[in-house]
Coordinates of C-alpha atoms and ligand atoms in Angstrom, one line a residue:
X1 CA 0.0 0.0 0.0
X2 CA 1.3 3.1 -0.3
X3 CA 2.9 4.8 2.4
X4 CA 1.0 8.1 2.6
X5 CA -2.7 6.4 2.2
X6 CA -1.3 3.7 4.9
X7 CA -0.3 6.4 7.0
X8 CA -3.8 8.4 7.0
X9 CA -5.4 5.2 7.3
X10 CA -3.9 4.5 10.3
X11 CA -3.6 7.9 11.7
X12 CA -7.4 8.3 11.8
X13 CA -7.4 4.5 14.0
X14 CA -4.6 6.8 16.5
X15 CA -6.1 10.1 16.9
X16 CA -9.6 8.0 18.0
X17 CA -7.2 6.3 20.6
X18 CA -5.9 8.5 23.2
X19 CA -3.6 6.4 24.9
X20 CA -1.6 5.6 21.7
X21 CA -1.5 9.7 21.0
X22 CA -0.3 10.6 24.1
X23 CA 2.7 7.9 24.3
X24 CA 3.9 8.7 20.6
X25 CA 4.5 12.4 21.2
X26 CA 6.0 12.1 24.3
X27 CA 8.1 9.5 23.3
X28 CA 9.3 12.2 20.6
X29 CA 9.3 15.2 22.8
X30 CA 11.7 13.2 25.5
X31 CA 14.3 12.6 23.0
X32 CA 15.6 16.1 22.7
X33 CA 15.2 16.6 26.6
X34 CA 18.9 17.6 28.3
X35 CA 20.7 14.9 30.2
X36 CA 19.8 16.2 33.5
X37 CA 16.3 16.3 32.8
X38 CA 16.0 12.5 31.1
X39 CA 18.2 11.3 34.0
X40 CA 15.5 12.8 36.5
X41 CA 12.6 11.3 34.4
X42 CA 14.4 8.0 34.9
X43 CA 15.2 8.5 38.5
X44 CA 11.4 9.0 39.0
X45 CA 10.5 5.8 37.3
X46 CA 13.4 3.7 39.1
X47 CA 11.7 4.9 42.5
X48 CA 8.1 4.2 41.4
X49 CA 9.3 0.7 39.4
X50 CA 10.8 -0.7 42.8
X51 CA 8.6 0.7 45.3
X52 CA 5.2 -0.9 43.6
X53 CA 7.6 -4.3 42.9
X54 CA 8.2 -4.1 46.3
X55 CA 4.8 -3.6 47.5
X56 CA 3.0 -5.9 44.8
X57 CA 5.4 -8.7 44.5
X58 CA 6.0 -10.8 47.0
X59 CA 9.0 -12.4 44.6
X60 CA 10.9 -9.1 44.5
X61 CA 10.0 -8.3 48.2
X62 CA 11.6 -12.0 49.3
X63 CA 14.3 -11.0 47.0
X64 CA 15.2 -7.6 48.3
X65 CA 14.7 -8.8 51.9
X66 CA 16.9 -11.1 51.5
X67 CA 19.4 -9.1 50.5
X68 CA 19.2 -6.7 53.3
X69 CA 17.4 -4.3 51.2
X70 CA 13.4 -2.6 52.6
X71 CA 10.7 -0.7 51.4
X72 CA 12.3 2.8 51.7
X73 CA 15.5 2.1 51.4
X74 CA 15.6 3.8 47.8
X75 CA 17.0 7.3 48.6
X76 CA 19.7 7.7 45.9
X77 CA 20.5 6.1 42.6
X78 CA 23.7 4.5 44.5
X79 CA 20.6 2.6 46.5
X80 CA 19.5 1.5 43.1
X81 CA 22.9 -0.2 42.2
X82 CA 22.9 -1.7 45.3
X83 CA 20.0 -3.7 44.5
X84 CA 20.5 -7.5 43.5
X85 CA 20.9 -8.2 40.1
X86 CA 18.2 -10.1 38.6
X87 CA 19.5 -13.4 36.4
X88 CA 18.4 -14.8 33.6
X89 CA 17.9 -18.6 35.4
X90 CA 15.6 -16.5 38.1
X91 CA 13.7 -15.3 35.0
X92 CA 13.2 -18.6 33.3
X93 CA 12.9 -20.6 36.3
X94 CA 10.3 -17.5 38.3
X95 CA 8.7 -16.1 35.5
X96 CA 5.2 -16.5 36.9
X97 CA 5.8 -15.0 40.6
X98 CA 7.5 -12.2 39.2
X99 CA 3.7 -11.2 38.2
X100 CA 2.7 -8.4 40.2
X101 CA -0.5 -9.1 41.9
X102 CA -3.9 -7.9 41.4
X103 CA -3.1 -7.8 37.2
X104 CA -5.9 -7.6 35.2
X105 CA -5.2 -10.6 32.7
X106 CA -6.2 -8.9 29.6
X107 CA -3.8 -6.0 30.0
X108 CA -1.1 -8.8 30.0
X109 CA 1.0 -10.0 27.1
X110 CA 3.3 -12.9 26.8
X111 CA 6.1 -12.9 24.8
X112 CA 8.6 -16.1 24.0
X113 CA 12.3 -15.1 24.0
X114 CA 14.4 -17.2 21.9
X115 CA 17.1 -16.9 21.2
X116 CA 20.3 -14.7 20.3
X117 CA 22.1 -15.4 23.4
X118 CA 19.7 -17.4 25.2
X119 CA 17.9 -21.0 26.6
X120 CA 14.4 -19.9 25.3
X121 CA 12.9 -18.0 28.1
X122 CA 8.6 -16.5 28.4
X123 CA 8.9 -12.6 29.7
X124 CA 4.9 -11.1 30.6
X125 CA 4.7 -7.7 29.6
X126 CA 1.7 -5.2 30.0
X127 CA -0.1 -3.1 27.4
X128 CA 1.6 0.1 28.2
X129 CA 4.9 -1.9 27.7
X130 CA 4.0 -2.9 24.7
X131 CA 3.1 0.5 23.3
X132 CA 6.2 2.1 24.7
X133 CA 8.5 -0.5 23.0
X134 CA 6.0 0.8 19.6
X135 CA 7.0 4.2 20.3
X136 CA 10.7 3.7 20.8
X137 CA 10.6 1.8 17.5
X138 CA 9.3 4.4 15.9
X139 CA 11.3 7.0 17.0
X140 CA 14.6 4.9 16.4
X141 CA 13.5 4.6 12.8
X142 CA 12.2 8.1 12.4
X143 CA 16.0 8.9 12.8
X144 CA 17.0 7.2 9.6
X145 CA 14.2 8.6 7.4
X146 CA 11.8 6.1 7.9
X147 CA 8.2 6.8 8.8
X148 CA 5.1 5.1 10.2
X149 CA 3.1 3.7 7.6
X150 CA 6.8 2.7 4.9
X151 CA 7.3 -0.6 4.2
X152 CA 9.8 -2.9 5.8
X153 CA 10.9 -6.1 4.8
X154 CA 12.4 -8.2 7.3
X155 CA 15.3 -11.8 7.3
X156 CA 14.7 -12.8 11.1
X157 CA 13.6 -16.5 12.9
X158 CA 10.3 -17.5 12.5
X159 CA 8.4 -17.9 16.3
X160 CA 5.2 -17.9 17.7
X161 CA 4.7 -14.3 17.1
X162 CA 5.2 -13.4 13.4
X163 CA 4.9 -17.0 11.9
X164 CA 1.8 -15.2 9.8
X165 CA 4.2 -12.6 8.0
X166 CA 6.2 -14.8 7.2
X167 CA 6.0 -14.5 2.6
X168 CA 5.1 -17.8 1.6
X169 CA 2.1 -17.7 4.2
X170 CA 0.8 -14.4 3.3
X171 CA -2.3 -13.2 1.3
X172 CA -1.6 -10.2 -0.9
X173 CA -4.3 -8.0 1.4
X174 CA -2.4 -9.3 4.8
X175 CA 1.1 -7.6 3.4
X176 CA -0.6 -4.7 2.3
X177 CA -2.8 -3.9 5.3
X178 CA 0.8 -4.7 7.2
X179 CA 3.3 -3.3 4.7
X180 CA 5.5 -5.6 5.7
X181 CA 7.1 -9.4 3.8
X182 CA 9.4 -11.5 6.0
X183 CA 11.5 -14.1 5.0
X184 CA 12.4 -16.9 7.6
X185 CA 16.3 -16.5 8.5
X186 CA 16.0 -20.0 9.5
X187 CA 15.2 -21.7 6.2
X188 CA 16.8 -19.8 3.9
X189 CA 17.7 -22.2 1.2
X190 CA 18.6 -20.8 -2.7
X191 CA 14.9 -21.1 -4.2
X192 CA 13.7 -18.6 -1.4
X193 CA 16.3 -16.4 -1.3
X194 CA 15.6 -16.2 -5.4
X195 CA 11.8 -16.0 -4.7
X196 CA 12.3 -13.3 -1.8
X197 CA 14.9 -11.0 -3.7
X198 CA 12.1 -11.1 -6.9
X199 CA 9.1 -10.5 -4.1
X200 CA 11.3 -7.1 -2.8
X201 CA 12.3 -5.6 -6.1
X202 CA 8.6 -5.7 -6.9
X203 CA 7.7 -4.8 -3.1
X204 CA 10.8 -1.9 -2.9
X205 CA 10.7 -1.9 0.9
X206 CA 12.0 1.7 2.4
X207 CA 13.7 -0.4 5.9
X208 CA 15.3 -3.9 5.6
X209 CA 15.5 -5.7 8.9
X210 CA 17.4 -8.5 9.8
X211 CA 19.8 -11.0 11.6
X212 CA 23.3 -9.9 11.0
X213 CA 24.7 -13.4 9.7
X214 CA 21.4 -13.8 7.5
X215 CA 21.6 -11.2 5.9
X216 CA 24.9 -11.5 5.4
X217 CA 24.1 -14.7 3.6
X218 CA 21.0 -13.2 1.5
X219 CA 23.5 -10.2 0.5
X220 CA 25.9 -12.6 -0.5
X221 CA 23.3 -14.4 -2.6
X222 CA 21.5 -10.9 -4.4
X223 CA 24.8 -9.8 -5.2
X224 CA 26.1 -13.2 -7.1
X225 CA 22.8 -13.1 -8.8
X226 CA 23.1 -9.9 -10.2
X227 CA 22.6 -7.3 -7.2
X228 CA 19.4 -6.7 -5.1
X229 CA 17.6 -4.6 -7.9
X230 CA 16.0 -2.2 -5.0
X231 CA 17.5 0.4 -2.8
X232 CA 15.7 0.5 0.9
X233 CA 16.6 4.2 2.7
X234 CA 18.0 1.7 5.6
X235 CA 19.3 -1.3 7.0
X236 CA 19.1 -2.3 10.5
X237 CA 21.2 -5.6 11.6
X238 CA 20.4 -6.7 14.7
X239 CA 20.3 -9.6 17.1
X240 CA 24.3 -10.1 17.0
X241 CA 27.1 -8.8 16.9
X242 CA 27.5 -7.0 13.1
X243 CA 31.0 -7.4 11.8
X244 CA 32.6 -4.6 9.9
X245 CA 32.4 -7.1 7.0
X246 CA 29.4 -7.7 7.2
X247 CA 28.2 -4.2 7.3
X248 CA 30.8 -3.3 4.2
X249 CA 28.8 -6.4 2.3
X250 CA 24.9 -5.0 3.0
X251 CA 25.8 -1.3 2.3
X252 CA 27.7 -2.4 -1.2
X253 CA 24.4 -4.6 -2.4
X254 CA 21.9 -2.6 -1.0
X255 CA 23.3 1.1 -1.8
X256 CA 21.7 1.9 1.9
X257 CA 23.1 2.7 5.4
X258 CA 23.8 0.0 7.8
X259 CA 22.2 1.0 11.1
X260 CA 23.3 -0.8 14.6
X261 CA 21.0 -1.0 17.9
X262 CA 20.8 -3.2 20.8
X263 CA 18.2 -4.8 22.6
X264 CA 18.4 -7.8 25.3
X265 CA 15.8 -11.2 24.8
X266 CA 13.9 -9.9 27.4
X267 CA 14.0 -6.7 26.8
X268 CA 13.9 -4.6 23.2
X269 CA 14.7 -1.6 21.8
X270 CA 17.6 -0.6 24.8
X271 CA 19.6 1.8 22.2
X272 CA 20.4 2.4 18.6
X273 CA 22.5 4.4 16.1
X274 CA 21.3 7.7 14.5
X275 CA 22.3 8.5 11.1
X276 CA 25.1 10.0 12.4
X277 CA 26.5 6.7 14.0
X278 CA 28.4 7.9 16.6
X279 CA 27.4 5.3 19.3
X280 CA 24.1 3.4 20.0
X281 CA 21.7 6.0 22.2
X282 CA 20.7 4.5 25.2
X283 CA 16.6 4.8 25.6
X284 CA 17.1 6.7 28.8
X285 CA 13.5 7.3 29.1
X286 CA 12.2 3.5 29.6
X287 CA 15.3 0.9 29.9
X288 CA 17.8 2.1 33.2
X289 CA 21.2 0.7 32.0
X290 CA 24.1 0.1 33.8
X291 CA 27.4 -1.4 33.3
X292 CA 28.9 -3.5 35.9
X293 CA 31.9 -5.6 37.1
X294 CA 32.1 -9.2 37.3
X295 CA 30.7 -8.0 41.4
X296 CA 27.7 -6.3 39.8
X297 CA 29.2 -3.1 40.6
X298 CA 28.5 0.1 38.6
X299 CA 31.6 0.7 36.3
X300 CA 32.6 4.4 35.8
X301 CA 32.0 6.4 32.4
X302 CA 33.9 3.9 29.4
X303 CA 34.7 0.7 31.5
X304 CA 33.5 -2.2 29.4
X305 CA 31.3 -4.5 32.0
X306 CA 28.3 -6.9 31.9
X307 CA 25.1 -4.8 30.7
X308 CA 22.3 -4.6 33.3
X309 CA 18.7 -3.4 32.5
X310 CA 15.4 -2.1 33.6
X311 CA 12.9 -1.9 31.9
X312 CA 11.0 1.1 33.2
X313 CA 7.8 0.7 31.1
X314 CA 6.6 -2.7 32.6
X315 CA 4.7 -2.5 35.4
X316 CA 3.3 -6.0 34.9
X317 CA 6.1 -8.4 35.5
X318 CA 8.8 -6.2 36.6
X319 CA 12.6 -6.7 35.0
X320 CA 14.8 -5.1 37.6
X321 CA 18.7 -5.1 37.4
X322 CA 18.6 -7.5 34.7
X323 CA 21.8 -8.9 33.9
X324 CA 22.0 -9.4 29.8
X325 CA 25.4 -11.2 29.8
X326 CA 26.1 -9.2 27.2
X327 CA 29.0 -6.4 27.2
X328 CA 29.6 -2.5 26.5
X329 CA 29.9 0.6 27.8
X330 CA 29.0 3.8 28.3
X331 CA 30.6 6.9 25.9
X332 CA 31.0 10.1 27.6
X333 CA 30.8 11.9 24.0
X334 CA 27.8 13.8 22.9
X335 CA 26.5 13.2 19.8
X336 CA 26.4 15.6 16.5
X337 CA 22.3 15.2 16.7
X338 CA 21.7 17.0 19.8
X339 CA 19.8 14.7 20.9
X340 CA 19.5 14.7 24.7
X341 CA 19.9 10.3 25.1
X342 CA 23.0 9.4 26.0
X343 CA 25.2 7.0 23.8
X344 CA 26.8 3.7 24.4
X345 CA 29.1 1.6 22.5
X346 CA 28.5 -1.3 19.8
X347 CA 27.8 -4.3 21.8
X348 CA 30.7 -6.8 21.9
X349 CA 30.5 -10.5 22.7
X350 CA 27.5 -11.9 21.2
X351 CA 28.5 -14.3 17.8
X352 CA 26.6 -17.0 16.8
X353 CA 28.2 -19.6 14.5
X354 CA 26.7 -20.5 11.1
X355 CA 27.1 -24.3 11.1
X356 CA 28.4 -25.7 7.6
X357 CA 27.4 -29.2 6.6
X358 CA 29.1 -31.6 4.8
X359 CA 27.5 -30.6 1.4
X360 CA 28.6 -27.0 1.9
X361 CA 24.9 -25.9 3.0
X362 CA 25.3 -23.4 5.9
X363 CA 22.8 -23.4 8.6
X364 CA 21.9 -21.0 11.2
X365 CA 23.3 -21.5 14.5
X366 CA 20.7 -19.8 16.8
X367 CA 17.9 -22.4 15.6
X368 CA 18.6 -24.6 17.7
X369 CA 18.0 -22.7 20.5
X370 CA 14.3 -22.1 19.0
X371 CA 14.0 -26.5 19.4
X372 CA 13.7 -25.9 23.0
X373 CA 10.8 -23.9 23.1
X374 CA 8.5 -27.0 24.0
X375 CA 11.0 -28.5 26.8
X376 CA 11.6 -25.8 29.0
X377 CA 10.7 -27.3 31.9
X378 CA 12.8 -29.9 31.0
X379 CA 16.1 -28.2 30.2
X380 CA 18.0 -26.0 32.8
X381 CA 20.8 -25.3 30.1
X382 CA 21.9 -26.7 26.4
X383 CA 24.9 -26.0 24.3
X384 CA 24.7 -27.3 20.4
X385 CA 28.7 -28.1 19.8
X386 CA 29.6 -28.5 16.2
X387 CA 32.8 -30.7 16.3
X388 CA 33.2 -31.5 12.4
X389 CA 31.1 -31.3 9.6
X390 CA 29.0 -34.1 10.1
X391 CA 29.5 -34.5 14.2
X392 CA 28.2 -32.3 16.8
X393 CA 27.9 -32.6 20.8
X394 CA 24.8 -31.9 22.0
X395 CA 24.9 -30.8 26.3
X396 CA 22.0 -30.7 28.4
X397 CA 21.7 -29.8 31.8
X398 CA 18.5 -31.6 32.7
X399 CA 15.7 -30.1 34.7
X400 CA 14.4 -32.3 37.8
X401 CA 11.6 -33.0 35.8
X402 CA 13.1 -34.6 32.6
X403 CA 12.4 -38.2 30.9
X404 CA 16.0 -38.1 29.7
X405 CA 15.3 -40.7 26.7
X406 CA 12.2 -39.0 26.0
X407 CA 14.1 -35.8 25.1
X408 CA 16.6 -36.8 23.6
X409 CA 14.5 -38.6 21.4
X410 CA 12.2 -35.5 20.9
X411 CA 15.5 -33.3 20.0
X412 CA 17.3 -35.4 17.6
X413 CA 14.7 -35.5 15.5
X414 CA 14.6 -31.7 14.6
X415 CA 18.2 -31.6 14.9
X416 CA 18.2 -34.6 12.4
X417 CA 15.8 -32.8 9.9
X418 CA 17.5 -29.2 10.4
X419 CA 20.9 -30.9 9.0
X420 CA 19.7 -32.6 6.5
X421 CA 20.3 -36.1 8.1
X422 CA 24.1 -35.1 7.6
X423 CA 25.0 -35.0 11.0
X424 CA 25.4 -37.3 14.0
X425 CA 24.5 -36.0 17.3
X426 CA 26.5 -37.2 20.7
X427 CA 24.0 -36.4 23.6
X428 CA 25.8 -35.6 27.0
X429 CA 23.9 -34.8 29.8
X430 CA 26.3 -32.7 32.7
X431 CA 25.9 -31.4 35.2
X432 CA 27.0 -27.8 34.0
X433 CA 28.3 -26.0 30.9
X434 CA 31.7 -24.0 31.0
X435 CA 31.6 -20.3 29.9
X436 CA 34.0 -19.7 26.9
X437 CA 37.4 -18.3 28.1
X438 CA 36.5 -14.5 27.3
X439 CA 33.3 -15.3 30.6
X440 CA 30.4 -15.6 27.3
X441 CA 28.2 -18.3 27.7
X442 CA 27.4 -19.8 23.9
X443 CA 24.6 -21.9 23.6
X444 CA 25.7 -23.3 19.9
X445 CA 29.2 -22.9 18.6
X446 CA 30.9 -24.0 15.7
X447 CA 34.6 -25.1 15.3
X448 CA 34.0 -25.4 11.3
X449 CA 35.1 -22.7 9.9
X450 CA 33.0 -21.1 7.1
X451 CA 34.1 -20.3 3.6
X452 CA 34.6 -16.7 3.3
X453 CA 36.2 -14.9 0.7
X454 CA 36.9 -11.9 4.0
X455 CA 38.9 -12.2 6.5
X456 CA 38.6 -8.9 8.6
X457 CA 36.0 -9.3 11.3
X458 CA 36.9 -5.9 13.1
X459 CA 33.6 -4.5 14.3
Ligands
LIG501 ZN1 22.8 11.1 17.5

């Protein structure tokens, strides 16, 4: 559809719903607020965020005890990084306490994490979350020339929650009511990447999103085939680390910017690039982020350290102190846009492998993650361990719950059909799974290495 007649369209549907109004132009007047005055906004929210998990969940209020910590006890934003961090086993494992009581069940939304850097994990979130994460969206994009209402095409790992946009299962009036094709990053075999690249030169999206590996793989592909045929105003890799290679590649097929941001499983949109891409600009005004020590204490202004968030929008299931596991840091530069958000640096530390069969096929790492979805009660951790070409380890930390043969069982038999058939599976279970030497934890890793005709991977 086209994008002006799309935007009307839907404009009329916002202007009739005043909630929706009101949180899109704040969420555009905040961003050119000074420092001092988004660091205040935040400060207020911290203060209200803990208090009412304190007073509503009895999870958090255990918790806090615990640590020494009561109601009150917030009087300065040292207070704050005092409090416990929150891990991501508590999340999986307490998901369902960490409800706040007295929710009214259809204001609630639940969301299945999967998997960049992560066992699958289930994260509640309530309307109003939902809405700011739309308006941080928008404003992130608004920054590279992309409006509500232009069309976006997206390479990213089919779930629960957009298996209907994905192009082979959509009618011609669901993409244009959504203005919006998807191709699944985790089948991306020749004849689809053909069919997509002819479906988006007739499409001509204005943003391209995707995984930075797949579409590193579909550039790859458009520009052997002749080039991509279409020029989208921006790209926007996500959900891994984006190699300087990678980024080089896109831009050159695509004739577009490469835009970076960062979000966490549990929670999105934490900070992006402008067009300027002087750093990633932290969303001051809804995720709290801090950068810690190995201790969980806050590290000054350009110490690299574990990322913790809070998500300051959600109310319903509070995320307080959440510890990512991935790494960065804070830049003490201001940035050419005068914008008021503070920035951060690229994220370092999360790779996935692409796993290379024996007939040269490459497949994508973090699906296997996205096979655990139906056993998470049964697995407390997992690593997918490519050993050769036609061998990988597969280590699982069982649950207390698990029928061991059961599972295994359950998981060859996607891990079978993923590869193809052309590669045998050694099932472990342990007791625990090492971190890699540099502290990341890698749920599937690779030591095949993949034909590339690049060898710089400087990000
Ligand atoms: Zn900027």
């Amino acid at each position: 559809m086209n994008a002006s007649l799309y935007r009307a369209l839907w404009g009329m549907k916002h202007l009739l719903d005043g909630e929706t109004h009101k949180a899109l132009s704040q969420v555009r007047r905040n961003e050119w607020l000074s420092q001092d005055e988004l660091e205040a906004m935040a400060w207020e929210k911290q203060k209200r965020l803990v208090s009412y998990a304190y007073d509503n969940c009895p999870y958090y209020q255990q918790k806090y005890k615990d640590a020494g910590f009561l109601s009150g006890d917030l009087k300065t934003p040292e207070d704050f990084s005092r409090l416990p961090l929150l891990t991501k086993n508590e999340v999986q494992n307490h998901v369902d306490e960490m409800v706040v009581q007295g929710v009214d069940p259809s204001r609630m939304r639940k969301r299945f994490t999967g998997g960049s850097t992560g066992t699958p994990t289930m994260v509640y979130h309530d309307v109003l979350a939902d809405l700011s994460m739309w308006s941080i969206y928008l404003r992130t994009v608004a920054r590279w020339g992309i409006l509500f209402g232009d069309k976006t095409a997206q390479v990213w790992g089919l779930n629960r929650q957009n298996a209907g946009d994905v192009y082979e299962h959509q009618s011609w009036w669901h993409r244009t009511l959504k203005n919006n094709v998807m191709m699944d990053a985790f089948d991306m075999t020749q004849e689809k990447m053909q069919d997509f690249g002819h479906l988006m030169r007739r499409f001509r999206p204005h943003l391209v999103i995707g995984y930075a590996s797949a579409m590193t793989a579909f550039a790859r592909f458009l520009e052997a085939s002749g080039g991509a045929g279409f020029q989208p105003r921006a790209i926007w890799l996500t959900a891994e680390v984006t190699h300087k290679f990678q980024k080089e590649l896109v831009e050159r097929v695509f004739h577009a910017p490469v835009y970076d941001q960062y979000g966490s499983n549990e929670v999105l949109h934490v900070a992006s690039e402008c067009r300027y891409r002087e750093g990633l600009h932290i969303n001051t005004d809804f995720r709290k982020l801090e950068f810690v020590d190995e201790a969980g204490r806050s590290l000054p202004l350009g110490e690299q350290g574990q990322i913790v968030i809070t998500d300051l929008a959600n109310f319903a299931a509070p995320l307080i102190r959440y510890d990512s596991a991935d790494l960065g840091s804070f830049l003490s530069r201001t940035c050419r846009c005068g914008s008021g958000l503070p920035l951060m640096s690229k994220v370092t530390g999360r790779i996935h492998d692409m796993f290379v069969l024996p007939d040269g096929t490459q497949i994508y790492g973090l699906k296997f993650s996205s096979f655990f979805y139906n056993h998470v009660d049964k697995v407390s951790n997992f690593q997918v361990h490519q050993t050769a070409k036609d061998h990988a380890v597969v280590r699982l930390v069982p649950a207390k719950t698990c029928d061991r043969e059961t599972l295994s069982v359950q998981l060859l038999k996607s891990f079978r059909e993923y590869t193809k058939g052309q590669v045998t599976f050694d099932v472990q279970f342990v007791d625990s799974i090492p971190n890699e030497a540099s502290g990341k934890y890698r749920f599937t890793k690779s030591d095949v290495s993949r034909p590339t005709t690049h060898t710089s991977e400087g990000s």
